[in-house]
Coordinates of C-alpha atoms and ligand atoms in Angstrom, one line a residue:
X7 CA 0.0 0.0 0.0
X8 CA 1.2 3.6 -0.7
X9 CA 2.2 5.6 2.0
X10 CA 1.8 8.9 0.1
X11 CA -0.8 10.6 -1.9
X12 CA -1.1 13.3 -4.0
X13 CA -4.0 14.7 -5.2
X14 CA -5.4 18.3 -6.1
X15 CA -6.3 20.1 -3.4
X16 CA -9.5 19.3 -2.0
X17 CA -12.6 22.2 -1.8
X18 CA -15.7 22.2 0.6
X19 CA -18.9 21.9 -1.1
X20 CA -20.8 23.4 2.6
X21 CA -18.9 25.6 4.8
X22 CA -20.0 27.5 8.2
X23 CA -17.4 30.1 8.7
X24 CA -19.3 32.3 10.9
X25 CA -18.2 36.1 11.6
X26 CA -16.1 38.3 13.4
X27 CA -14.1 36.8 16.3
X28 CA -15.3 33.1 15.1
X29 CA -14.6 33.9 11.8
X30 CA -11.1 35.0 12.0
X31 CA -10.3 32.0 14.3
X32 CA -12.2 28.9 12.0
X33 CA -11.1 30.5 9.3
X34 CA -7.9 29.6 9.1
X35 CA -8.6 25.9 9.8
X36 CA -10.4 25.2 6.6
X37 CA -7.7 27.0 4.4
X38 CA -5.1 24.7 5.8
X39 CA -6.6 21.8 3.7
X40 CA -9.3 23.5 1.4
X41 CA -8.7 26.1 -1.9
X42 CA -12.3 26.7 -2.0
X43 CA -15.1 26.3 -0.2
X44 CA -18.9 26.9 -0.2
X45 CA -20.0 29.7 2.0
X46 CA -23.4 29.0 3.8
X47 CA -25.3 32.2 4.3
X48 CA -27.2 31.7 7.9
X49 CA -25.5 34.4 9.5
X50 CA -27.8 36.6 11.9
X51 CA -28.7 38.5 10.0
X52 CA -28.8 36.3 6.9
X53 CA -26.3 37.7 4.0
X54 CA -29.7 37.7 1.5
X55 CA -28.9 40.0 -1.3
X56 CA -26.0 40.8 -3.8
X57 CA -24.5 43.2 -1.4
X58 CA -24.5 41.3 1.7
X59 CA -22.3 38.8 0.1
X60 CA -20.1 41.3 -1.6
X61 CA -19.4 42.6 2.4
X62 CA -18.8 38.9 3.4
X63 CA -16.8 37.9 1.1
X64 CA -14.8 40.6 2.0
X65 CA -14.6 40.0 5.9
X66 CA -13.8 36.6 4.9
X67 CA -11.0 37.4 2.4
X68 CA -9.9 40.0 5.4
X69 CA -9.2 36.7 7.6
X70 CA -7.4 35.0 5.4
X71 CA -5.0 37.3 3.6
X72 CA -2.2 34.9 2.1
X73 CA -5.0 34.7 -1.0
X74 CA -5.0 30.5 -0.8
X75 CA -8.6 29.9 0.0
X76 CA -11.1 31.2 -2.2
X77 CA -15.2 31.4 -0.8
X78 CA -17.3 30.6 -2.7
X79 CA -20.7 32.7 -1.6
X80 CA -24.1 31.8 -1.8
X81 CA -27.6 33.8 -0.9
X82 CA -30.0 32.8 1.9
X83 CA -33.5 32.6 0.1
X84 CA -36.4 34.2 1.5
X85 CA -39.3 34.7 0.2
X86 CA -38.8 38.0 -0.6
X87 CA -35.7 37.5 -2.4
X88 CA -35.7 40.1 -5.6
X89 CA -34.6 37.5 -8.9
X90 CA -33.1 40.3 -10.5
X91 CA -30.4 40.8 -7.8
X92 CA -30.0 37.2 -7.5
X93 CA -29.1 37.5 -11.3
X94 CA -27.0 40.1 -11.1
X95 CA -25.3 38.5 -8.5
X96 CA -24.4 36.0 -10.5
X97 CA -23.8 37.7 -13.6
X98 CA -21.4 39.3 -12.1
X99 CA -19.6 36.7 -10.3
X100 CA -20.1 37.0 -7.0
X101 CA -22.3 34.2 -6.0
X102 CA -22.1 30.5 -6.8
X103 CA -25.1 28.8 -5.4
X104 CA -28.2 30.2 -3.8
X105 CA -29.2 28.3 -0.5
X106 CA -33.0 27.0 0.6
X107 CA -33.6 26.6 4.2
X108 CA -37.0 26.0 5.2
X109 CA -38.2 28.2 8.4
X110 CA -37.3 27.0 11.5
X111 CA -35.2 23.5 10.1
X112 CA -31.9 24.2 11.1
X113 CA -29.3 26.9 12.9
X114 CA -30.2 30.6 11.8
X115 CA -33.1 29.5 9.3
X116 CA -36.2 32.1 11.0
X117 CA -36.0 33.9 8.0
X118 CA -36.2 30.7 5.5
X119 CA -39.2 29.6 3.4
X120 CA -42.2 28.6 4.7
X121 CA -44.7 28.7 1.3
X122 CA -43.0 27.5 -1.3
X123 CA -44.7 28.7 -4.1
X124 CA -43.3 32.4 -3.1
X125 CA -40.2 31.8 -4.3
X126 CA -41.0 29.8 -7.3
X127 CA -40.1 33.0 -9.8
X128 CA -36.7 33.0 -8.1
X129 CA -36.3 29.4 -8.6
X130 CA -37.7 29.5 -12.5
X131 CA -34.8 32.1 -12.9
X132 CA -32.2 30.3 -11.4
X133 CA -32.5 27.3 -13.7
X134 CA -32.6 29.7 -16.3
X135 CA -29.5 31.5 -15.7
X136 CA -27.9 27.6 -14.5
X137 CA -28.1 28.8 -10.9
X138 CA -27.4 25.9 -8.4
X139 CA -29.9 25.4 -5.7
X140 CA -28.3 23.8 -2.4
X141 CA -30.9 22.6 0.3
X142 CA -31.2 21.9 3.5
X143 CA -33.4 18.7 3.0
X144 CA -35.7 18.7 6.4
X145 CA -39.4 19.1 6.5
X146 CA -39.9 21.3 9.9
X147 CA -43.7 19.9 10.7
X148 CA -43.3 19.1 14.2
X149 CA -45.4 16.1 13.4
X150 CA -43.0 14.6 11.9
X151 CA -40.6 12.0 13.2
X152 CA -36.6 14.0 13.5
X153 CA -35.7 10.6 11.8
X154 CA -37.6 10.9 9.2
X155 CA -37.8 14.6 8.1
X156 CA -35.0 14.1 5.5
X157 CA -37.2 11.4 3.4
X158 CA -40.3 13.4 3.9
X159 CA -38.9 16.1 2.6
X160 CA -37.5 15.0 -1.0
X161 CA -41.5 13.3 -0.9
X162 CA -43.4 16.2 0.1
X163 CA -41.2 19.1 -0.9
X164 CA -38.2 18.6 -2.9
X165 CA -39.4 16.2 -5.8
X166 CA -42.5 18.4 -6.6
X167 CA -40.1 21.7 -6.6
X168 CA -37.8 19.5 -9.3
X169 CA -40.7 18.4 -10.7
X170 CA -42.3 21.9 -11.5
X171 CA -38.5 23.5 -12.2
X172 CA -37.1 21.1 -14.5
X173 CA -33.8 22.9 -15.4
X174 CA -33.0 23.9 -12.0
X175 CA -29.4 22.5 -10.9
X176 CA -30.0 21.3 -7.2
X177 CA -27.8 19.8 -4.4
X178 CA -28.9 18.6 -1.2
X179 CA -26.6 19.2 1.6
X180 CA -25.2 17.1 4.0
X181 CA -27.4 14.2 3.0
X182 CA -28.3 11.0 6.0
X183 CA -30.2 8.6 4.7
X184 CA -30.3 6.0 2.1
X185 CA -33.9 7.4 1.0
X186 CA -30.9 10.3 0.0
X187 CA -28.7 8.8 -1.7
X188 CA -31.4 6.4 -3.3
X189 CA -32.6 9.4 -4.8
X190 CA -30.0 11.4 -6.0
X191 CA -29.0 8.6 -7.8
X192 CA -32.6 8.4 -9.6
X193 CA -31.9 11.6 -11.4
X194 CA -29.2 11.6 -14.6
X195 CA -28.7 15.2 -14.0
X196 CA -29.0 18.2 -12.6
X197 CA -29.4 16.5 -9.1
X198 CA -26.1 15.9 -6.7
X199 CA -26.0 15.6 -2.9
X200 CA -22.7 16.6 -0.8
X201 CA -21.9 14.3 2.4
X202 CA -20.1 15.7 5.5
X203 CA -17.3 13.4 7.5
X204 CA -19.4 13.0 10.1
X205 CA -22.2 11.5 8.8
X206 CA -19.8 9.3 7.7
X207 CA -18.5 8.3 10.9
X208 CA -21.4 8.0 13.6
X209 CA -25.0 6.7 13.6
X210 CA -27.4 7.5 16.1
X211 CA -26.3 5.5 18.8
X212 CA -23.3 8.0 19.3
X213 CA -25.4 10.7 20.6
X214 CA -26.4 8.7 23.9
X215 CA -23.5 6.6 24.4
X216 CA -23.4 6.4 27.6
X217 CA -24.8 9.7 28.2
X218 CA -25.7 12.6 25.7
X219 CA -23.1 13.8 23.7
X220 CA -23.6 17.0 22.7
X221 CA -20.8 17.6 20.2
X222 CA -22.4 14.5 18.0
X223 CA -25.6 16.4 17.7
X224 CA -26.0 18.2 14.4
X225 CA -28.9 18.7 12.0
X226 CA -30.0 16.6 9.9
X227 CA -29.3 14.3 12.7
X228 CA -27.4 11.2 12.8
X229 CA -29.6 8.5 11.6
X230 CA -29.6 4.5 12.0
X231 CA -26.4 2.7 11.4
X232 CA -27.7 1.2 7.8
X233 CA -28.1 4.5 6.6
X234 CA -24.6 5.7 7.6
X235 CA -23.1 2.4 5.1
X236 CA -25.6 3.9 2.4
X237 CA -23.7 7.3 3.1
X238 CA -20.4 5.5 2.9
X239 CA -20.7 3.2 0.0
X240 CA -22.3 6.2 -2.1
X241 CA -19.0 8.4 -0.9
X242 CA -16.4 5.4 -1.9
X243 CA -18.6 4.6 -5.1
X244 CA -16.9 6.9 -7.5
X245 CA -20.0 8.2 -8.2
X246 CA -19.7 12.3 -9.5
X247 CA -23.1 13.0 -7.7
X248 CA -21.8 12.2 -4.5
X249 CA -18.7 15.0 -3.0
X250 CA -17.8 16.3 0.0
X251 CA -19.1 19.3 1.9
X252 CA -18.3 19.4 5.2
X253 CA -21.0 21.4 7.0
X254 CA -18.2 22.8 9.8
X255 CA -20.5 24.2 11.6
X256 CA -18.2 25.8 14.7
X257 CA -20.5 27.0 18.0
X258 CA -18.5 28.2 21.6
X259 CA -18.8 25.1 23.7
X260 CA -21.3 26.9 26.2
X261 CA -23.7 26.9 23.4
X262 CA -23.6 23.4 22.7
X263 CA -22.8 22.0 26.4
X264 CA -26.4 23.5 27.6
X265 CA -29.9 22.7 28.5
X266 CA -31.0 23.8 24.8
X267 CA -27.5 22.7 22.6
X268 CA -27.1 24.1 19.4
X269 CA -26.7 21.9 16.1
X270 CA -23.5 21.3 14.1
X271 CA -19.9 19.9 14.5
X272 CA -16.8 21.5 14.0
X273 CA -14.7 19.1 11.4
X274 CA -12.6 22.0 9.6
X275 CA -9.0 20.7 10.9
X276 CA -9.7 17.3 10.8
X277 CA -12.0 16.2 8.2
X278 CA -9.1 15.0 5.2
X279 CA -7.3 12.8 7.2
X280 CA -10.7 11.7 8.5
X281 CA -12.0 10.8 5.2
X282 CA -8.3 9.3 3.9
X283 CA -8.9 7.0 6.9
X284 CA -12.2 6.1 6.2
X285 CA -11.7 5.4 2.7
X286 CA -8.4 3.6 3.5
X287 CA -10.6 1.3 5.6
X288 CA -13.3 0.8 2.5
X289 CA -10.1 -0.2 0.5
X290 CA -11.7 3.1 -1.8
X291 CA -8.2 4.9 -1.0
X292 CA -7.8 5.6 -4.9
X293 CA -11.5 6.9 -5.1
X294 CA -10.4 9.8 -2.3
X295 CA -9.2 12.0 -5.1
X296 CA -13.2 12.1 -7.1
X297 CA -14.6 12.4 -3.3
X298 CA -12.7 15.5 -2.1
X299 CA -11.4 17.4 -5.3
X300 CA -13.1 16.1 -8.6
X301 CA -16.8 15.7 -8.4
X302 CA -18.0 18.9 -7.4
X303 CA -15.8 21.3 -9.1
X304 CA -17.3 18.8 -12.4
X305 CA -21.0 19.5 -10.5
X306 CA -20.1 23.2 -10.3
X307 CA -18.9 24.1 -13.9
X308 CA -15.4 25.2 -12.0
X309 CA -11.5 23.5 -12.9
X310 CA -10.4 21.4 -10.6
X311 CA -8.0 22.8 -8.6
X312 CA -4.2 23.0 -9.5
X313 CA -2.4 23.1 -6.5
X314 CA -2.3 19.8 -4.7
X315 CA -2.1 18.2 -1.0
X316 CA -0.2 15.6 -0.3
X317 CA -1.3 12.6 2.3
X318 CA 1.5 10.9 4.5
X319 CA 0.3 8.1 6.2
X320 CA 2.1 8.0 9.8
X321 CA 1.8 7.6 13.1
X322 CA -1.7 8.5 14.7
X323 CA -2.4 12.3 13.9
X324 CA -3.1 14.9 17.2
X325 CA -5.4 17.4 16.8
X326 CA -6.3 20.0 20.0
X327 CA -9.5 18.8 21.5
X328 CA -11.0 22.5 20.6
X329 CA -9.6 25.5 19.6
X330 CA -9.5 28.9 21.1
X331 CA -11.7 32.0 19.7
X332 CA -12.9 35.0 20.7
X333 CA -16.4 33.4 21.4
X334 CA -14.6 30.9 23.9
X335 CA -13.3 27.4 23.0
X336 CA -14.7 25.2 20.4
X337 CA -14.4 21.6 20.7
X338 CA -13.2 19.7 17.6
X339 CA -15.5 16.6 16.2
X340 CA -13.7 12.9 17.6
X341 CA -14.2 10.3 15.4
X342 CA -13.2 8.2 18.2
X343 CA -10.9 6.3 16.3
X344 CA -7.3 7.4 15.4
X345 CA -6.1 8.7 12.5
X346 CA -2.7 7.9 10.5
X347 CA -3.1 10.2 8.0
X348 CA -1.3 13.8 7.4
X349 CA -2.2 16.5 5.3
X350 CA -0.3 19.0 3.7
X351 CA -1.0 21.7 1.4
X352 CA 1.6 22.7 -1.4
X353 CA 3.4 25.2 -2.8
X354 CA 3.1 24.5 -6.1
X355 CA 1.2 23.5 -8.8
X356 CA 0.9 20.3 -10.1
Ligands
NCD17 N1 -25.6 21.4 10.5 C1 -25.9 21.9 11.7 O1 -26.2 21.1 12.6 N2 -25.8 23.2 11.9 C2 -25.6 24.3 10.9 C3 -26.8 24.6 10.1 C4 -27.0 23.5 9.0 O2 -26.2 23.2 8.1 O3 -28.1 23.0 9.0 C5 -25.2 25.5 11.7 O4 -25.2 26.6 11.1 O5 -24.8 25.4 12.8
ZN18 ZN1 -28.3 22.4 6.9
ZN19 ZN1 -24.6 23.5 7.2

């Protein structure tokens, strides 16, 4: 088996970076392994129009000044998002994706959509323009089983807005379930779904091992353990509609170590030489490369990337338990199993 692997450098298809003090101290840990990375929008308040991402972008670009991550920004839709700026947005190059939360589903989402049919203009124009939508795939009714909302959602909500917008270019984030990935793989195009490394790693049973465990919890949440193999055989498939988006999602520990916890893991620093190990143990090592650099710039319209990262495999790789930010610490995501694999960026091109 090799010991070394080089392979473009990696980019993250879903990307919390937060603001200000959090900003300028997660920032840093995604550029260590990532070129690019999606930006997701759910600031408070939301970055919603041309402008507010133009101002981001900036803040984030501000954090990272060596100029060797790139974000990649994307809109928060609302239901009074204005088409034309989304188009001009994208017309002019600021904007990659445009992101659907529903109300009330996930972190930040109060100002999401809650009727559908208000934003079906926007929508209509995006697939005109080739205008990716990325979702967060969760019905919010209360009714409704957490286990389930992710396959009641592509039923009730995400199939009839495909259905009714048939050029629109969708990917739905951070996908859980084999209903998922069975149906992303149903559609020949247009449809792709990113996976994060968690999702990969824990099932359900992680969150109350032996009491709750508060950095497992994120939305959608961790779902039985057949549907994290259906996550890991579509990852190690080689399949182009399947890539990698993180969904880093960093929150101060006091947030999530509380009576109400917030959703989402911090996986910035350690998700590569998570996924080399994962896909070492798949014996899918070779099908890393697709996973992490290839399939979503192809998804994207974007060149692969032409600086590369090299892999050393060695002896177990330490990572701080959290980091320090202005906020307070953040704990890092523990896979619980060691990891062998080191990750370097490089100067040059390949
Ligand atoms: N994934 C999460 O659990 N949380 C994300 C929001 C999201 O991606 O749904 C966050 O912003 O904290
Ligand atoms: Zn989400
Ligand atoms: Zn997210």
């Amino acid at each position: 088996m090799s010991e070394t692997i080089t392979i473009p450098c990696p980019d993250d298809w879903h990307l919390h970076l937060r603001d200000e003090a959090m900003l300028r101290a997660v920032a840093p840990e995604s550029a260590r392994h990532f070129a690019r990375a999606i930006i997701m929008p759910n600031l408070v308040p939301p970055v919603v129009t041309g402008a507010d991402a133009r101002a981001y972008r900036d803040r984030i670009l501000a954090a990272l000044p060596d100029g060797r991550f790139t974000p990649l920004m994307t809109l928060y839709l609302t239901e009074d998002t204005d088409a034309d700026d989304v188009a001009a947005a994208h017309a002019e190059g600021l904007i990659t994706a445009v992101k659907l939360y529903p109300a009330g589903a996930t972190t930040n989402s109060a100002s999401g959509v809650r009727d559908f049919d208000r934003v079906r203009g926007v929508l209509e124009r995006m697939a005109d323009i080739g205008l990716p939508l990325c979702v967060h795939g969760e019905v919010t009714d209360p009714d409704v089983d957490i286990f389930d909302r992710e396959a009641v959602f592509i039923e009730r909500i995400l199939d009839p807005i495909r259905r009714a917008t048939p050029g629109l270019r969708v990917v739905l984030e951070h996908v859980t379930t084999r209903d998922g990935t069975d149906y992303v793989r149903s559609a020949e195009t247009g449809l792709a779904a990113t996976l994060t490394a968690h999702h990969l790693v824990i099932n359900r049973n992680h969150i109350f091992a032996g009491g709750i465990r508060p950095h497992y919890y994120c939305l959608p949440i961790a779902k039985r353990e057949t549907h994290r193999r259906a996550l890991v055989e579509a990852a190690t498939s080689g399949d182009a509609r399947f890539f990698l988006g993180t969904d880093s999602a960093p929150h101060a520990d006091a947030m999530k170590e509380s009576a109400c916890g917030c959703a989402g893991c911090f996986t910035a620093p350690n998700a590569i030489p998570l996924l080399a190990e994962l896909f070492e143990r798949e014996g899918a090592l070779d099908r890393l490369e697709g996973f992490v650099s290839r399939h979503g710039p192809a998804f994207y319209g974007l060149p692969v990337n032409r600086e590369t990262l090299t892999l050393r495999r060695g002896a177990p790789f330490t990572w701080p338990g959290r980091i320090e930010t202005g906020d307070g610490p953040v704990t890092l995501f523990d896979p619980g199993f060691p990891l062998h694999w080191h990750a370097t960026r490089n100067e040059d091109s390949a």
